[in-house]
mmCIF file of C-alpha atoms in Angstrom:
data_model
loop_
_atom_site.group_PDB
_atom_site.id
_atom_site.type_symbol
_atom_site.label_atom_id
_atom_site.label_comp_id
_atom_site.label_asym_id
_atom_site.label_seq_id
_atom_site.Cartn_x
_atom_site.Cartn_y
_atom_site.Cartn_z
ATOM 1 C CA ALA A 1 -7.957 1.267 -15.057
ATOM 2 C CA GLN A 2 -6.723 3.672 -12.435
ATOM 3 C CA SER A 3 -3.262 5.039 -11.796
ATOM 4 C CA VAL A 4 -1.556 7.703 -9.713
ATOM 5 C CA THR A 5 1.528 9.811 -10.266
ATOM 6 C CA GLN A 6 3.401 11.342 -7.380
ATOM 7 C CA LEU A 7 5.617 14.244 -8.386
ATOM 8 C CA GLY A 8 8.868 14.286 -6.496
ATOM 9 C CA SER A 9 10.288 11.146 -4.974
ATOM 10 C CA HIS A 10 12.000 13.228 -2.282
ATOM 11 C CA VAL A 11 10.784 16.396 -0.608
ATOM 12 C CA SER A 12 12.619 18.312 2.106
ATOM 13 C CA VAL A 13 11.057 21.056 4.196
ATOM 14 C CA SER A 14 12.144 22.929 7.255
ATOM 15 C CA GLU A 15 10.457 22.306 10.573
ATOM 16 C CA GLY A 16 7.462 24.645 10.826
ATOM 17 C CA ALA A 17 7.202 25.132 7.062
ATOM 18 C CA LEU A 18 4.353 24.136 4.777
ATOM 19 C CA VAL A 19 4.304 20.558 3.560
ATOM 20 C CA LEU A 20 2.977 19.979 0.022
ATOM 21 C CA LEU A 21 3.095 16.530 -1.542
ATOM 22 C CA ARG A 22 1.673 16.210 -5.022
ATOM 23 C CA CYS A 23 -0.529 13.481 -6.439
ATOM 24 C CA ASN A 24 -2.285 13.291 -9.788
ATOM 25 C CA TYR A 25 -4.584 10.471 -10.724
ATOM 26 C CA SER A 26 -6.006 8.897 -13.825
ATOM 27 C CA SER A 27 -9.361 7.197 -13.730
ATOM 28 C CA SER A 28 -12.110 6.537 -16.240
ATOM 29 C CA VAL A 29 -14.688 6.437 -13.457
ATOM 30 C CA PRO A 30 -15.156 8.461 -10.282
ATOM 31 C CA PRO A 31 -12.161 7.620 -8.128
ATOM 32 C CA TYR A 32 -11.698 6.980 -4.487
ATOM 33 C CA LEU A 33 -8.450 8.564 -3.328
ATOM 34 C CA PHE A 34 -6.252 7.866 -0.342
ATOM 35 C CA TRP A 35 -3.045 9.026 1.297
ATOM 36 C CA TYR A 36 -1.052 6.551 3.338
ATOM 37 C CA VAL A 37 2.069 7.086 5.431
ATOM 38 C CA GLN A 38 4.832 4.589 6.065
ATOM 39 C CA TYR A 39 7.271 5.036 8.923
ATOM 40 C CA PRO A 40 10.550 3.116 8.832
ATOM 41 C CA ASN A 41 10.155 -0.642 9.145
ATOM 42 C CA GLN A 42 6.399 -0.327 9.436
ATOM 43 C CA GLY A 43 3.387 -1.097 7.308
ATOM 44 C CA LEU A 44 1.299 1.629 5.711
ATOM 45 C CA GLN A 45 -1.190 3.618 7.738
ATOM 46 C CA LEU A 46 -4.139 5.574 6.376
ATOM 47 C CA LEU A 47 -3.820 9.361 6.682
ATOM 48 C CA LEU A 48 -7.025 10.375 4.943
ATOM 49 C CA LYS A 49 -9.382 9.432 2.146
ATOM 50 C CA TYR A 50 -11.818 10.937 -0.321
ATOM 51 C CA THR A 51 -14.811 8.920 -1.462
ATOM 52 C CA THR A 52 -17.720 11.284 -2.078
ATOM 53 C CA GLY A 53 -18.980 14.584 -0.712
ATOM 54 C CA ALA A 54 -16.749 17.360 0.570
ATOM 55 C CA THR A 55 -13.679 17.761 -1.595
ATOM 56 C CA LEU A 56 -11.459 19.006 1.229
ATOM 57 C CA VAL A 57 -10.737 16.132 3.552
ATOM 58 C CA LYS A 58 -8.927 16.236 6.849
ATOM 59 C CA GLY A 59 -6.899 13.421 8.230
ATOM 60 C CA ILE A 60 -4.745 12.507 11.154
ATOM 61 C CA ASN A 61 -1.729 14.461 12.377
ATOM 62 C CA GLY A 62 -2.943 17.743 10.893
ATOM 63 C CA PHE A 63 -2.812 16.658 7.266
ATOM 64 C CA GLU A 64 -5.459 17.510 4.701
ATOM 65 C CA ALA A 65 -5.981 17.015 0.981
ATOM 66 C CA GLU A 66 -8.245 18.519 -1.630
ATOM 67 C CA PHE A 67 -9.842 16.599 -4.459
ATOM 68 C CA LYS A 68 -9.783 18.719 -7.626
ATOM 69 C CA LYS A 69 -11.555 16.934 -10.432
ATOM 70 C CA SER A 70 -10.673 19.569 -13.036
ATOM 71 C CA GLU A 71 -6.994 19.125 -12.279
ATOM 72 C CA THR A 72 -7.189 15.374 -11.538
ATOM 73 C CA SER A 73 -5.232 16.099 -8.394
ATOM 74 C CA PHE A 74 -5.290 15.127 -4.743
ATOM 75 C CA HIS A 75 -2.384 16.990 -3.156
ATOM 76 C CA LEU A 76 -1.519 16.497 0.501
ATOM 77 C CA THR A 77 -0.738 19.479 2.705
ATOM 78 C CA LYS A 78 0.114 20.348 6.261
ATOM 79 C CA PRO A 79 0.562 23.956 7.408
ATOM 80 C CA SER A 80 3.478 23.361 9.747
ATOM 81 C CA ALA A 81 5.881 20.431 9.515
ATOM 82 C CA HIS A 82 7.021 18.528 12.582
ATOM 83 C CA MET A 83 10.077 16.330 12.870
ATOM 84 C CA SER A 84 7.747 13.379 13.455
ATOM 85 C CA ASP A 85 6.303 13.835 9.942
ATOM 86 C CA ALA A 86 9.456 12.411 8.382
ATOM 87 C CA ALA A 87 8.264 9.299 6.552
ATOM 88 C CA GLU A 88 7.287 8.031 3.133
ATOM 89 C CA TYR A 89 3.886 9.050 1.798
ATOM 90 C CA PHE A 90 1.850 7.141 -0.750
ATOM 91 C CA CYS A 91 -1.109 8.297 -2.786
ATOM 92 C CA ALA A 92 -3.544 5.549 -3.842
ATOM 93 C CA VAL A 93 -6.655 5.191 -5.982
ATOM 94 C CA SER A 94 -9.481 2.717 -6.335
ATOM 95 C CA ALA A 95 -12.940 2.730 -7.888
ATOM 96 C CA ILE A 96 -16.196 1.089 -7.074
ATOM 97 C CA ILE A 97 -16.214 -0.911 -10.306
ATOM 98 C CA ASN A 98 -12.601 -2.041 -10.002
ATOM 99 C CA GLU A 99 -11.829 -2.400 -6.387
ATOM 100 C CA LYS A 100 -8.107 -2.775 -6.782
ATOM 101 C CA LEU A 101 -6.160 -0.345 -4.634
ATOM 102 C CA THR A 102 -3.298 1.058 -6.724
ATOM 103 C CA PHE A 103 -0.470 3.018 -5.126
ATOM 104 C CA GLY A 104 1.850 5.687 -6.446
ATOM 105 C CA THR A 105 5.603 5.358 -6.198
ATOM 106 C CA GLY A 106 5.793 7.286 -2.953
ATOM 107 C CA THR A 107 7.386 10.532 -1.745
ATOM 108 C CA ARG A 108 9.969 10.508 0.982
ATOM 109 C CA LEU A 109 9.533 13.534 3.236
ATOM 110 C CA THR A 110 12.542 14.827 5.138
ATOM 111 C CA ILE A 111 12.194 17.496 7.818
ATOM 112 C CA ILE A 112 15.121 19.852 8.316
ATOM 113 C CA PRO A 113 15.584 21.029 11.914
ATOM 114 C CA ASP B 1 -8.373 -6.782 17.243
ATOM 115 C CA ALA B 2 -4.641 -7.349 16.853
ATOM 116 C CA GLY B 3 -4.589 -6.036 13.320
ATOM 117 C CA VAL B 4 -3.219 -7.825 10.282
ATOM 118 C CA ILE B 5 -0.676 -10.387 11.377
ATOM 119 C CA GLN B 6 2.104 -11.536 9.099
ATOM 120 C CA SER B 7 4.658 -14.222 9.699
ATOM 121 C CA PRO B 8 7.533 -14.511 9.654
ATOM 122 C CA ARG B 9 8.787 -10.916 10.048
ATOM 123 C CA HIS B 10 12.112 -11.816 8.491
ATOM 124 C CA GLU B 11 13.052 -14.700 6.240
ATOM 125 C CA VAL B 12 16.450 -15.514 4.815
ATOM 126 C CA THR B 13 16.590 -18.396 2.408
ATOM 127 C CA GLU B 14 18.833 -19.829 -0.241
ATOM 128 C CA MET B 15 18.097 -19.551 -3.918
ATOM 129 C CA GLY B 16 15.963 -22.428 -5.110
ATOM 130 C CA GLN B 17 14.223 -23.006 -1.820
ATOM 131 C CA GLU B 18 10.484 -22.738 -1.293
ATOM 132 C CA VAL B 19 9.286 -19.792 0.758
ATOM 133 C CA THR B 20 5.858 -19.440 2.337
ATOM 134 C CA LEU B 21 4.617 -16.170 3.748
ATOM 135 C CA ARG B 22 1.564 -16.134 5.959
ATOM 136 C CA CYS B 23 -1.142 -13.615 6.710
ATOM 137 C CA LYS B 24 -4.054 -13.414 9.098
ATOM 138 C CA PRO B 25 -6.405 -10.588 8.117
ATOM 139 C CA ILE B 26 -8.590 -8.607 10.453
ATOM 140 C CA SER B 27 -11.687 -10.549 11.384
ATOM 141 C CA GLY B 28 -14.689 -9.561 9.282
ATOM 142 C CA HIS B 29 -12.708 -8.011 6.460
ATOM 143 C CA ASP B 30 -13.636 -9.417 3.103
ATOM 144 C CA TYR B 31 -10.757 -8.086 0.995
ATOM 145 C CA LEU B 32 -7.186 -9.271 1.275
ATOM 146 C CA PHE B 33 -4.249 -7.878 -0.672
ATOM 147 C CA TRP B 34 -0.655 -9.003 -1.135
ATOM 148 C CA TYR B 35 1.879 -6.301 -2.042
ATOM 149 C CA ARG B 36 5.601 -6.359 -2.708
ATOM 150 C CA GLN B 37 7.809 -3.378 -1.956
ATOM 151 C CA THR B 38 11.273 -2.817 -3.396
ATOM 152 C CA MET B 39 13.453 0.236 -3.837
ATOM 153 C CA MET B 40 13.402 -0.169 -7.606
ATOM 154 C CA ARG B 41 9.710 -0.862 -8.215
ATOM 155 C CA GLY B 42 8.009 0.655 -5.199
ATOM 156 C CA LEU B 43 4.792 -0.899 -3.902
ATOM 157 C CA GLU B 44 3.302 -3.427 -6.304
ATOM 158 C CA LEU B 45 -0.031 -5.177 -5.933
ATOM 159 C CA LEU B 46 0.522 -8.877 -6.534
ATOM 160 C CA ILE B 47 -2.940 -10.314 -5.987
ATOM 161 C CA TYR B 48 -6.135 -9.610 -4.129
ATOM 162 C CA PHE B 49 -9.000 -11.722 -2.835
ATOM 163 C CA ASN B 50 -12.621 -10.952 -2.148
ATOM 164 C CA ASN B 51 -14.437 -13.380 0.121
ATOM 165 C CA ASN B 52 -11.545 -15.813 -0.238
ATOM 166 C CA VAL B 53 -11.751 -15.822 -4.034
ATOM 167 C CA PRO B 54 -8.823 -14.487 -6.081
ATOM 168 C CA ILE B 55 -10.096 -11.543 -8.092
ATOM 169 C CA ASP B 56 -7.021 -10.164 -9.801
ATOM 170 C CA ASP B 57 -3.648 -11.894 -9.942
ATOM 171 C CA SER B 58 -2.283 -9.871 -12.823
ATOM 172 C CA GLY B 59 0.491 -8.541 -10.621
ATOM 173 C CA MET B 60 1.918 -11.935 -9.798
ATOM 174 C CA PRO B 61 5.298 -11.790 -11.499
ATOM 175 C CA GLU B 62 5.769 -15.396 -12.545
ATOM 176 C CA ASP B 63 4.423 -18.884 -12.165
ATOM 177 C CA ARG B 64 6.868 -19.305 -9.327
ATOM 178 C CA PHE B 65 4.489 -17.213 -7.241
ATOM 179 C CA SER B 66 1.197 -18.563 -5.952
ATOM 180 C CA ALA B 67 -1.292 -17.376 -3.366
ATOM 181 C CA LYS B 68 -4.128 -19.075 -1.586
ATOM 182 C CA MET B 69 -6.832 -18.127 0.822
ATOM 183 C CA PRO B 70 -8.360 -21.341 2.142
ATOM 184 C CA ASN B 71 -10.593 -19.502 4.601
ATOM 185 C CA ALA B 72 -11.480 -16.018 5.739
ATOM 186 C CA SER B 73 -8.794 -15.917 8.397
ATOM 187 C CA PHE B 74 -5.713 -17.140 6.570
ATOM 188 C CA SER B 75 -3.774 -16.561 3.391
ATOM 189 C CA THR B 76 -0.400 -17.682 2.081
ATOM 190 C CA LEU B 77 1.956 -16.409 -0.575
ATOM 191 C CA LYS B 78 4.348 -19.045 -1.834
ATOM 192 C CA ILE B 79 7.456 -18.671 -3.959
ATOM 193 C CA GLN B 80 8.890 -21.845 -5.432
ATOM 194 C CA PRO B 81 11.713 -21.816 -6.362
ATOM 195 C CA SER B 82 12.919 -18.558 -4.864
ATOM 196 C CA GLU B 83 15.454 -16.322 -6.610
ATOM 197 C CA PRO B 84 17.606 -13.425 -5.361
ATOM 198 C CA ARG B 85 15.466 -10.939 -7.293
ATOM 199 C CA ASP B 86 12.509 -11.933 -5.121
ATOM 200 C CA SER B 87 14.185 -10.196 -2.187
ATOM 201 C CA ALA B 88 11.741 -7.534 -0.996
ATOM 202 C CA VAL B 89 9.320 -6.648 1.757
ATOM 203 C CA TYR B 90 5.994 -8.386 1.279
ATOM 204 C CA PHE B 91 2.917 -6.781 2.807
ATOM 205 C CA CYS B 92 -0.467 -8.230 3.434
ATOM 206 C CA ALA B 93 -3.427 -5.887 3.890
ATOM 207 C CA SER B 94 -7.120 -6.330 4.517
ATOM 208 C CA SER B 95 -10.155 -4.111 4.271
ATOM 209 C CA LEU B 96 -13.874 -4.230 4.683
ATOM 210 C CA ARG B 97 -14.166 -2.699 1.247
ATOM 211 C CA THR B 98 -11.631 -0.851 -0.846
ATOM 212 C CA VAL B 99 -13.434 2.371 -0.092
ATOM 213 C CA SER B 100 -12.639 1.700 3.515
ATOM 214 C CA GLU B 101 -9.301 1.855 5.203
ATOM 215 C CA ALA B 102 -6.914 -0.911 4.184
ATOM 216 C CA PHE B 103 -5.020 -2.138 7.220
ATOM 217 C CA PHE B 104 -1.500 -3.315 6.582
ATOM 218 C CA GLY B 105 0.562 -5.840 8.400
ATOM 219 C CA GLN B 106 4.124 -5.033 9.381
ATOM 220 C CA GLY B 107 5.474 -6.955 6.435
ATOM 221 C CA THR B 108 7.826 -9.850 5.865
ATOM 222 C CA ARG B 109 11.336 -8.921 4.804
ATOM 223 C CA LEU B 110 12.505 -11.682 2.470
ATOM 224 C CA THR B 111 16.145 -12.087 1.552
ATOM 225 C CA VAL B 112 17.103 -14.728 -0.972
ATOM 226 C CA VAL B 113 20.830 -15.433 -1.112
#
């Protein structure tokens, strides 16, 4: 079975500052990892994903994440926060042998002007 | 493609009534997921289908919940009888495979009074 843990249900950063949202996963097989974003009253939208290959993946809106197997982590970063980044962010995991997509509990990102 | 279409967007019903939520996945996608989102429990996977066949319904909370996918372009989630604790936002999502992007509908906000 797979699971993800997101550290910090709420994160606040100043506009222009670094965004770091943490995600750790548990998987008995090679995982596929995803970050999704949810804006108010909307469904979830894919930001980026890691399946195989390069461990640093780039996504939309300037976000990127690095898969670190030794740390079982897949943290999301963005060098400079914009007001439009305010949303809830979900880390998710699946695996080829168990194709259930399991989400973390989410991190609400607030941007301080 | 119009994306994943859910109906209705909002539903208010009285306790004990039957509620049916509907979903039209993206054409050609062979996975369909039903999720429930609440403040207390976050985003929970209720059930998912592959090629119209239910694969994992372990997240369905009680026998009051049932889901069907009679064909590749339509799925329903039914609650009978409904209870106030079923109040939540219900999302439908579809994907070509779970390693691919899962596209979410805009959700159905269910309120049971």
